[in-house]
Amino acid sequence: LTAYSKEDIELAEREGVEFPCFYSLSIDDINADFFCQCPECAKIREKAGDTGYALQFVSRVAREIKKVYPFVKIEILIYSNFVNPPKDGTLPESNVICRLANLFSDMLRGPHSHTNTHALELIERWADICKRAGSDFYIYDYIYTLRYSYPFPVFFRIKDMVQTYYENGVKGMFVETQNSFVDCLELNKYVLIHLLEDPNADVDWLVKDFTDRYYGRAGALVREYYGLLREAMERNCMGAYCVGEDSRFNFVDSTLAIAAEKVFEKARAAVKGEVTFERRVNWLAKALYGTMIYNFFELRRQAKDRGENFDFDIKDLKVRVISA
């Protein structure tokens, strides 16, 4: 790593650009069985836990780097098997960046929701560790799911998320967003970017600004659909996690499906003949229709129990999803 640093610094000097900010020396999600099994290492792991063991290793490297390049920082990703703080109070070296992956957060709700008690506790504990060590605290977050793409309006919770990080001394964020099939992806990114610039930005204004420009005359109807999604999320108990099991999609119920389809009919009529806006409205509806296909017979049963008219044909829904 010292050699890499030397090479990169010399390259930066030749190119006239800034020196590298930091290097990531991450254990990532390696299984602890791959750790050294010698008696000395086993003793450290027993005392400090796997996280403490990994953090001690990274800190040893950071101390050596600091002797040669005191401005270089070394990052450790607090991820998967290593999210729990060290058992023995091990602290990172001051030039270590601890980046906590917010893996276990319910992405449909803010950090202060009852569904995110554990996730918030991890954020606060690592913030305290970094504060005591004088090291930087970074975050790795998610606004997408690895699973099937159901309606995913996480912009509801982004302001609370960003402000919580800011209040806990987070210096940097990386947010994973790559699933292009998420229906609200563009709006989620738009809100996120503005909140990173200003954690106190008005989210309602941002949503209106985006939807009016992105969906044209259907903007107000899209916001009505988002309101229906939010009501359904509050009505039902499902949580969404980036790698968790979410196959039930139970916040999309028959009541939401019926009301949302009426809104989409109006939205399509509002932008009829405007190809770009038509395509965007259809894409927004695609995730809802896909979820309805996945859970079609359960939704039909719900509607019957509730006395609702579930006037959908599964073949027609499939055509809409494919053609969107």
mmCIF file of C-alpha atoms in Angstrom:
data_model
loop_
_atom_site.group_PDB
_atom_site.id
_atom_site.type_symbol
_atom_site.label_atom_id
_atom_site.label_comp_id
_atom_site.label_asym_id
_atom_site.label_seq_id
_atom_site.Cartn_x
_atom_site.Cartn_y
_atom_site.Cartn_z
ATOM 1 C CA LEU A 1 0.000 0.000 0.000
ATOM 2 C CA THR A 2 2.928 2.332 0.671
ATOM 3 C CA ALA A 3 4.217 1.565 -2.817
ATOM 4 C CA TYR A 4 0.794 2.225 -4.339
ATOM 5 C CA SER A 5 0.605 5.537 -2.476
ATOM 6 C CA LYS A 6 4.049 6.565 -3.700
ATOM 7 C CA GLU A 7 3.181 5.682 -7.295
ATOM 8 C CA ASP A 8 -0.137 7.549 -7.205
ATOM 9 C CA ILE A 9 1.326 10.640 -5.529
ATOM 10 C CA GLU A 10 4.088 10.843 -8.132
ATOM 11 C CA LEU A 11 1.512 10.449 -10.895
ATOM 12 C CA ALA A 12 -0.649 13.194 -9.372
ATOM 13 C CA GLU A 13 2.357 15.512 -9.205
ATOM 14 C CA ARG A 14 3.177 14.866 -12.870
ATOM 15 C CA GLU A 15 -0.431 15.411 -13.927
ATOM 16 C CA GLY A 16 -0.899 18.466 -11.720
ATOM 17 C CA VAL A 17 -3.966 17.054 -9.921
ATOM 18 C CA GLU A 18 -4.842 16.541 -6.266
ATOM 19 C CA PHE A 19 -3.338 13.651 -4.337
ATOM 20 C CA PRO A 20 -5.608 10.632 -3.698
ATOM 21 C CA CYS A 21 -7.909 11.166 -0.714
ATOM 22 C CA PHE A 22 -7.872 7.625 0.659
ATOM 23 C CA TYR A 23 -7.438 3.940 -0.064
ATOM 24 C CA SER A 24 -10.003 1.312 0.832
ATOM 25 C CA LEU A 25 -8.571 -1.660 2.696
ATOM 26 C CA SER A 26 -11.769 -3.581 3.267
ATOM 27 C CA ILE A 27 -12.437 -7.058 4.547
ATOM 28 C CA ASP A 28 -15.850 -6.656 2.880
ATOM 29 C CA ASP A 29 -18.177 -9.627 3.501
ATOM 30 C CA ILE A 30 -15.514 -12.330 3.776
ATOM 31 C CA ASN A 31 -16.547 -15.253 5.910
ATOM 32 C CA ALA A 32 -14.740 -15.252 9.248
ATOM 33 C CA ASP A 33 -13.655 -18.846 8.586
ATOM 34 C CA PHE A 34 -11.063 -17.409 6.190
ATOM 35 C CA PHE A 35 -9.289 -15.607 9.041
ATOM 36 C CA CYS A 36 -5.994 -16.887 10.354
ATOM 37 C CA GLN A 37 -6.595 -19.714 12.828
ATOM 38 C CA CYS A 38 -3.310 -19.469 14.738
ATOM 39 C CA PRO A 39 -3.533 -19.245 18.560
ATOM 40 C CA GLU A 40 -2.511 -15.582 18.662
ATOM 41 C CA CYS A 41 -5.143 -14.493 16.126
ATOM 42 C CA ALA A 42 -7.780 -16.705 17.730
ATOM 43 C CA LYS A 43 -7.089 -14.981 21.043
ATOM 44 C CA ILE A 44 -7.545 -11.527 19.472
ATOM 45 C CA ARG A 45 -10.780 -12.583 17.804
ATOM 46 C CA GLU A 46 -12.134 -13.999 21.049
ATOM 47 C CA LYS A 47 -11.414 -10.762 22.865
ATOM 48 C CA ALA A 48 -12.220 -8.161 20.183
ATOM 49 C CA GLY A 49 -14.681 -10.056 18.003
ATOM 50 C CA ASP A 50 -14.359 -10.323 14.221
ATOM 51 C CA THR A 51 -14.903 -6.591 13.748
ATOM 52 C CA GLY A 52 -12.241 -5.692 16.296
ATOM 53 C CA TYR A 53 -9.835 -8.182 14.742
ATOM 54 C CA ALA A 54 -10.333 -6.674 11.255
ATOM 55 C CA LEU A 55 -10.149 -3.116 12.572
ATOM 56 C CA GLN A 56 -6.884 -3.814 14.395
ATOM 57 C CA PHE A 57 -5.362 -5.109 11.166
ATOM 58 C CA VAL A 58 -6.452 -2.041 9.160
ATOM 59 C CA SER A 59 -5.225 0.267 11.917
ATOM 60 C CA ARG A 60 -1.792 -1.394 11.899
ATOM 61 C CA VAL A 61 -1.523 -0.674 8.165
ATOM 62 C CA ALA A 62 -2.769 2.890 8.696
ATOM 63 C CA ARG A 63 -0.123 3.556 11.338
ATOM 64 C CA GLU A 64 2.640 2.507 8.953
ATOM 65 C CA ILE A 65 1.218 4.600 6.110
ATOM 66 C CA LYS A 66 0.960 7.623 8.430
ATOM 67 C CA LYS A 67 4.720 7.508 9.062
ATOM 68 C CA VAL A 68 5.399 8.048 5.361
ATOM 69 C CA TYR A 69 2.270 9.843 4.073
ATOM 70 C CA PRO A 70 0.434 11.457 7.021
ATOM 71 C CA PHE A 71 -2.244 12.974 4.735
ATOM 72 C CA VAL A 72 -3.344 9.593 3.292
ATOM 73 C CA LYS A 73 -6.388 7.957 4.907
ATOM 74 C CA ILE A 74 -7.279 4.274 4.934
ATOM 75 C CA GLU A 75 -10.885 3.158 4.729
ATOM 76 C CA ILE A 76 -12.446 0.059 6.238
ATOM 77 C CA LEU A 77 -15.924 -0.917 5.112
ATOM 78 C CA ILE A 78 -18.066 -1.840 8.129
ATOM 79 C CA TYR A 79 -20.140 -4.377 6.252
ATOM 80 C CA SER A 80 -22.056 -7.643 6.526
ATOM 81 C CA ASN A 81 -20.290 -9.778 9.162
ATOM 82 C CA PHE A 82 -18.478 -6.753 10.596
ATOM 83 C CA VAL A 83 -21.199 -4.208 11.388
ATOM 84 C CA ASN A 84 -21.235 -4.859 15.128
ATOM 85 C CA PRO A 85 -18.697 -2.711 17.009
ATOM 86 C CA PRO A 86 -15.581 -4.364 18.501
ATOM 87 C CA LYS A 87 -16.279 -6.294 21.696
ATOM 88 C CA ASP A 88 -13.232 -4.925 23.514
ATOM 89 C CA GLY A 89 -13.600 -1.243 22.621
ATOM 90 C CA THR A 90 -10.924 -1.294 19.907
ATOM 91 C CA LEU A 91 -10.710 2.152 18.302
ATOM 92 C CA PRO A 92 -9.571 2.911 14.751
ATOM 93 C CA GLU A 93 -6.380 4.834 14.090
ATOM 94 C CA SER A 94 -7.055 8.549 13.520
ATOM 95 C CA ASN A 95 -6.287 8.240 9.788
ATOM 96 C CA VAL A 96 -8.782 5.384 9.340
ATOM 97 C CA ILE A 97 -12.142 6.084 7.723
ATOM 98 C CA CYS A 98 -14.900 3.816 9.046
ATOM 99 C CA ARG A 99 -17.612 3.470 6.397
ATOM 100 C CA LEU A 100 -20.739 1.821 7.791
ATOM 101 C CA ALA A 101 -22.936 0.005 5.274
ATOM 102 C CA ASN A 102 -26.546 0.652 6.272
ATOM 103 C CA LEU A 103 -27.563 -2.881 5.297
ATOM 104 C CA PHE A 104 -30.295 -3.479 7.841
ATOM 105 C CA SER A 105 -32.353 -0.338 7.378
ATOM 106 C CA ASP A 106 -35.998 -0.473 6.321
ATOM 107 C CA MET A 107 -35.710 1.686 3.209
ATOM 108 C CA LEU A 108 -39.399 2.563 3.100
ATOM 109 C CA ARG A 109 -39.140 4.431 6.400
ATOM 110 C CA GLY A 110 -36.828 6.925 8.068
ATOM 111 C CA PRO A 111 -34.075 6.071 10.571
ATOM 112 C CA HIS A 112 -36.296 7.033 13.512
ATOM 113 C CA SER A 113 -39.070 4.595 12.565
ATOM 114 C CA HIS A 114 -39.679 1.708 14.966
ATOM 115 C CA THR A 115 -38.611 -0.620 12.128
ATOM 116 C CA ASN A 116 -35.139 0.963 12.136
ATOM 117 C CA THR A 117 -34.268 0.882 15.843
ATOM 118 C CA HIS A 118 -31.327 -1.480 15.318
ATOM 119 C CA ALA A 119 -30.015 0.396 12.258
ATOM 120 C CA LEU A 120 -30.097 3.734 14.095
ATOM 121 C CA GLU A 121 -28.336 2.197 17.094
ATOM 122 C CA LEU A 122 -25.483 1.001 14.818
ATOM 123 C CA ILE A 123 -25.146 4.469 13.284
ATOM 124 C CA GLU A 124 -24.966 6.108 16.711
ATOM 125 C CA ARG A 125 -22.494 3.566 18.113
ATOM 126 C CA TRP A 126 -20.102 3.882 15.168
ATOM 127 C CA ALA A 127 -20.440 7.668 15.248
ATOM 128 C CA ASP A 128 -19.343 7.575 18.882
ATOM 129 C CA ILE A 129 -16.414 5.245 18.118
ATOM 130 C CA CYS A 130 -15.144 7.560 15.369
ATOM 131 C CA LYS A 131 -15.622 10.644 17.517
ATOM 132 C CA ARG A 132 -13.562 9.129 20.359
ATOM 133 C CA ALA A 133 -10.847 8.025 17.923
ATOM 134 C CA GLY A 134 -10.727 11.312 16.029
ATOM 135 C CA SER A 135 -11.343 9.440 12.784
ATOM 136 C CA ASP A 136 -13.777 10.132 9.955
ATOM 137 C CA PHE A 137 -17.179 8.437 9.801
ATOM 138 C CA TYR A 138 -18.575 7.664 6.329
ATOM 139 C CA ILE A 139 -21.766 5.918 5.206
ATOM 140 C CA TYR A 140 -22.587 3.410 2.463
ATOM 141 C CA ASP A 141 -26.346 3.546 1.879
ATOM 142 C CA TYR A 142 -28.915 2.160 -0.552
ATOM 143 C CA ILE A 143 -31.980 3.474 -2.340
ATOM 144 C CA TYR A 144 -32.715 0.331 -4.294
ATOM 145 C CA THR A 145 -33.359 -3.322 -3.580
ATOM 146 C CA LEU A 146 -31.644 -6.376 -5.034
ATOM 147 C CA ARG A 147 -35.000 -8.105 -5.159
ATOM 148 C CA TYR A 148 -37.960 -7.700 -7.498
ATOM 149 C CA SER A 149 -38.771 -4.053 -8.271
ATOM 150 C CA TYR A 150 -42.045 -3.184 -6.609
ATOM 151 C CA PRO A 151 -43.118 0.471 -6.148
ATOM 152 C CA PHE A 152 -40.258 2.062 -4.262
ATOM 153 C CA PRO A 153 -40.804 5.713 -3.248
ATOM 154 C CA VAL A 154 -37.893 6.028 -0.825
ATOM 155 C CA PHE A 155 -37.764 9.808 -1.279
ATOM 156 C CA PHE A 156 -40.175 9.914 1.673
ATOM 157 C CA ARG A 157 -37.369 8.941 4.031
ATOM 158 C CA ILE A 158 -34.277 10.531 2.460
ATOM 159 C CA LYS A 159 -34.464 13.836 4.347
ATOM 160 C CA ASP A 160 -34.611 12.090 7.723
ATOM 161 C CA MET A 161 -31.767 9.828 6.565
ATOM 162 C CA VAL A 162 -29.464 12.667 5.461
ATOM 163 C CA GLN A 163 -30.193 14.812 8.520
ATOM 164 C CA THR A 164 -29.560 11.865 10.852
ATOM 165 C CA TYR A 165 -26.168 11.252 9.252
ATOM 166 C CA TYR A 166 -25.327 14.951 9.418
ATOM 167 C CA GLU A 167 -26.249 15.084 13.111
ATOM 168 C CA ASN A 168 -24.037 12.045 13.778
ATOM 169 C CA GLY A 169 -20.960 13.623 12.232
ATOM 170 C CA VAL A 170 -20.921 11.708 8.938
ATOM 171 C CA LYS A 171 -18.323 13.292 6.633
ATOM 172 C CA GLY A 172 -19.015 11.401 3.410
ATOM 173 C CA MET A 173 -21.667 9.233 1.746
ATOM 174 C CA PHE A 174 -21.801 6.714 -1.045
ATOM 175 C CA VAL A 175 -25.332 5.765 -2.113
ATOM 176 C CA GLU A 176 -25.985 2.700 -4.260
ATOM 177 C CA THR A 177 -28.756 3.300 -6.800
ATOM 178 C CA GLN A 178 -27.993 1.128 -9.797
ATOM 179 C CA ASN A 179 -31.257 -0.804 -10.271
ATOM 180 C CA SER A 180 -32.712 0.961 -13.313
ATOM 181 C CA PHE A 181 -36.012 -0.910 -12.987
ATOM 182 C CA VAL A 182 -37.045 0.922 -9.824
ATOM 183 C CA ASP A 183 -40.090 2.995 -10.700
ATOM 184 C CA CYS A 184 -39.171 6.092 -8.661
ATOM 185 C CA LEU A 185 -35.435 5.938 -9.362
ATOM 186 C CA GLU A 186 -35.131 9.339 -11.044
ATOM 187 C CA LEU A 187 -37.106 11.142 -8.330
ATOM 188 C CA ASN A 188 -35.265 9.315 -5.555
ATOM 189 C CA LYS A 189 -31.933 10.489 -7.020
ATOM 190 C CA TYR A 190 -33.198 14.028 -7.577
ATOM 191 C CA VAL A 191 -34.284 14.402 -3.946
ATOM 192 C CA LEU A 192 -31.095 12.760 -2.662
ATOM 193 C CA ILE A 193 -28.770 15.052 -4.632
ATOM 194 C CA HIS A 194 -30.513 18.208 -3.419
ATOM 195 C CA LEU A 195 -30.549 17.031 0.189
ATOM 196 C CA LEU A 196 -26.834 16.266 0.060
ATOM 197 C CA GLU A 197 -26.345 19.888 -1.015
ATOM 198 C CA ASP A 198 -28.753 21.179 1.639
ATOM 199 C CA PRO A 199 -30.044 18.783 4.363
ATOM 200 C CA ASN A 200 -32.860 21.269 5.112
ATOM 201 C CA ALA A 201 -34.226 21.433 1.553
ATOM 202 C CA ASP A 202 -38.028 21.338 1.202
ATOM 203 C CA VAL A 203 -38.816 17.811 -0.025
ATOM 204 C CA ASP A 204 -42.435 18.631 -0.919
ATOM 205 C CA TRP A 205 -41.188 21.424 -3.195
ATOM 206 C CA LEU A 206 -38.565 19.136 -4.733
ATOM 207 C CA VAL A 207 -41.179 16.460 -5.465
ATOM 208 C CA LYS A 208 -43.526 18.997 -7.069
ATOM 209 C CA ASP A 209 -40.711 20.565 -9.080
ATOM 210 C CA PHE A 210 -39.570 17.186 -10.374
ATOM 211 C CA THR A 211 -42.968 15.665 -11.152
ATOM 212 C CA ASP A 212 -44.273 18.763 -12.940
ATOM 213 C CA ARG A 213 -41.226 18.837 -15.197
ATOM 214 C CA TYR A 214 -40.703 15.085 -15.613
ATOM 215 C CA TYR A 215 -44.350 14.075 -16.148
ATOM 216 C CA GLY A 216 -45.760 17.272 -17.669
ATOM 217 C CA ARG A 217 -49.522 17.621 -17.265
ATOM 218 C CA ALA A 218 -49.605 14.314 -15.376
ATOM 219 C CA GLY A 219 -47.428 15.718 -12.569
ATOM 220 C CA ALA A 220 -50.248 16.335 -10.084
ATOM 221 C CA LEU A 221 -51.676 12.867 -10.752
ATOM 222 C CA VAL A 222 -48.274 11.262 -10.179
ATOM 223 C CA ARG A 223 -48.129 13.020 -6.804
ATOM 224 C CA GLU A 224 -51.606 11.648 -6.068
ATOM 225 C CA TYR A 225 -50.284 8.153 -6.827
ATOM 226 C CA TYR A 226 -47.356 8.729 -4.464
ATOM 227 C CA GLY A 227 -49.859 9.725 -1.799
ATOM 228 C CA LEU A 228 -51.684 6.422 -2.319
ATOM 229 C CA LEU A 229 -48.388 4.541 -1.962
ATOM 230 C CA ARG A 230 -47.632 6.309 1.276
ATOM 231 C CA GLU A 231 -51.078 5.546 2.684
ATOM 232 C CA ALA A 232 -50.617 1.883 1.753
ATOM 233 C CA MET A 233 -47.165 1.751 3.398
ATOM 234 C CA GLU A 234 -48.664 3.159 6.596
ATOM 235 C CA ARG A 235 -51.641 0.817 6.370
ATOM 236 C CA ASN A 236 -49.547 -2.323 5.929
ATOM 237 C CA CYS A 237 -46.511 -3.691 7.710
ATOM 238 C CA MET A 238 -43.978 -4.551 5.035
ATOM 239 C CA GLY A 239 -40.401 -3.342 5.354
ATOM 240 C CA ALA A 240 -37.969 -3.250 2.413
ATOM 241 C CA TYR A 241 -34.290 -4.099 2.825
ATOM 242 C CA CYS A 242 -31.591 -4.001 0.173
ATOM 243 C CA VAL A 243 -30.774 -7.704 0.547
ATOM 244 C CA GLY A 244 -33.639 -8.940 2.699
ATOM 245 C CA GLU A 245 -36.539 -11.223 1.899
ATOM 246 C CA ASP A 246 -39.373 -9.089 0.566
ATOM 247 C CA SER A 247 -41.341 -11.510 -1.598
ATOM 248 C CA ARG A 248 -44.684 -10.717 0.019
ATOM 249 C CA PHE A 249 -44.960 -7.112 -1.274
ATOM 250 C CA ASN A 250 -47.806 -6.790 1.192
ATOM 251 C CA PHE A 251 -47.906 -3.004 1.248
ATOM 252 C CA VAL A 252 -49.327 -3.254 -2.300
ATOM 253 C CA ASP A 253 -52.828 -4.364 -1.416
ATOM 254 C CA SER A 254 -56.057 -4.528 -3.410
ATOM 255 C CA THR A 255 -57.179 -1.094 -2.183
ATOM 256 C CA LEU A 256 -53.999 0.523 -3.509
ATOM 257 C CA ALA A 257 -54.132 -1.364 -6.815
ATOM 258 C CA ILE A 258 -57.704 -0.298 -7.580
ATOM 259 C CA ALA A 259 -57.230 3.358 -6.584
ATOM 260 C CA ALA A 260 -53.863 3.629 -8.369
ATOM 261 C CA GLU A 261 -55.245 2.293 -11.650
ATOM 262 C CA LYS A 262 -57.893 5.049 -11.669
ATOM 263 C CA VAL A 263 -55.142 7.628 -11.191
ATOM 264 C CA PHE A 264 -53.035 6.113 -13.979
ATOM 265 C CA GLU A 265 -55.996 6.172 -16.365
ATOM 266 C CA LYS A 266 -56.289 9.920 -15.775
ATOM 267 C CA ALA A 267 -52.511 10.380 -16.047
ATOM 268 C CA ARG A 268 -52.358 8.600 -19.407
ATOM 269 C CA ALA A 269 -55.237 10.717 -20.685
ATOM 270 C CA ALA A 270 -53.529 13.905 -19.476
ATOM 271 C CA VAL A 271 -50.385 13.272 -21.559
ATOM 272 C CA LYS A 272 -51.951 11.445 -24.513
ATOM 273 C CA GLY A 273 -49.984 12.176 -27.664
ATOM 274 C CA GLU A 274 -46.902 13.417 -25.770
ATOM 275 C CA VAL A 275 -44.632 10.441 -26.350
ATOM 276 C CA THR A 276 -41.960 11.194 -23.750
ATOM 277 C CA PHE A 277 -44.452 11.817 -20.952
ATOM 278 C CA GLU A 278 -46.584 8.821 -21.986
ATOM 279 C CA ARG A 279 -43.525 6.579 -21.774
ATOM 280 C CA ARG A 280 -42.613 7.906 -18.327
ATOM 281 C CA VAL A 281 -46.135 7.420 -16.952
ATOM 282 C CA ASN A 282 -46.238 3.852 -18.292
ATOM 283 C CA TRP A 283 -42.815 3.125 -16.782
ATOM 284 C CA LEU A 284 -44.001 4.401 -13.404
ATOM 285 C CA ALA A 285 -46.992 2.071 -13.538
ATOM 286 C CA LYS A 286 -44.864 -0.903 -14.602
ATOM 287 C CA ALA A 287 -43.627 -1.744 -11.094
ATOM 288 C CA LEU A 288 -47.177 -1.653 -9.724
ATOM 289 C CA TYR A 289 -48.481 -3.941 -12.473
ATOM 290 C CA GLY A 290 -45.556 -6.324 -12.019
ATOM 291 C CA THR A 291 -46.287 -6.572 -8.321
ATOM 292 C CA MET A 292 -49.967 -7.188 -9.058
ATOM 293 C CA ILE A 293 -49.027 -10.055 -11.392
ATOM 294 C CA TYR A 294 -46.749 -11.562 -8.776
ATOM 295 C CA ASN A 295 -49.457 -11.446 -6.121
ATOM 296 C CA PHE A 296 -52.538 -11.475 -8.365
ATOM 297 C CA PHE A 297 -54.621 -14.166 -6.695
ATOM 298 C CA GLU A 298 -53.960 -12.857 -3.192
ATOM 299 C CA LEU A 299 -55.021 -9.353 -4.295
ATOM 300 C CA ARG A 300 -58.175 -10.760 -5.874
ATOM 301 C CA ARG A 301 -58.979 -12.581 -2.635
ATOM 302 C CA GLN A 302 -58.386 -9.396 -0.622
ATOM 303 C CA ALA A 303 -60.729 -7.436 -2.861
ATOM 304 C CA LYS A 304 -63.452 -10.036 -2.509
ATOM 305 C CA ASP A 305 -63.134 -9.975 1.295
ATOM 306 C CA ARG A 306 -63.271 -6.166 1.283
ATOM 307 C CA GLY A 307 -66.187 -5.918 -1.138
ATOM 308 C CA GLU A 308 -64.029 -4.208 -3.769
ATOM 309 C CA ASN A 309 -64.303 -4.545 -7.546
ATOM 310 C CA PHE A 310 -60.962 -5.988 -8.634
ATOM 311 C CA ASP A 311 -61.538 -5.628 -12.368
ATOM 312 C CA PHE A 312 -58.126 -6.733 -13.653
ATOM 313 C CA ASP A 313 -57.059 -9.415 -16.106
ATOM 314 C CA ILE A 314 -53.659 -10.996 -15.459
ATOM 315 C CA LYS A 315 -52.924 -11.390 -19.194
ATOM 316 C CA ASP A 316 -53.594 -7.696 -19.758
ATOM 317 C CA LEU A 317 -51.286 -6.769 -16.873
ATOM 318 C CA LYS A 318 -48.516 -8.882 -18.430
ATOM 319 C CA VAL A 319 -48.905 -7.062 -21.751
ATOM 320 C CA ARG A 320 -48.669 -3.690 -19.964
ATOM 321 C CA VAL A 321 -45.496 -4.703 -18.163
ATOM 322 C CA ILE A 322 -43.823 -5.989 -21.322
ATOM 323 C CA SER A 323 -44.790 -2.976 -23.415
ATOM 324 C CA ALA A 324 -43.883 -0.284 -20.829
#
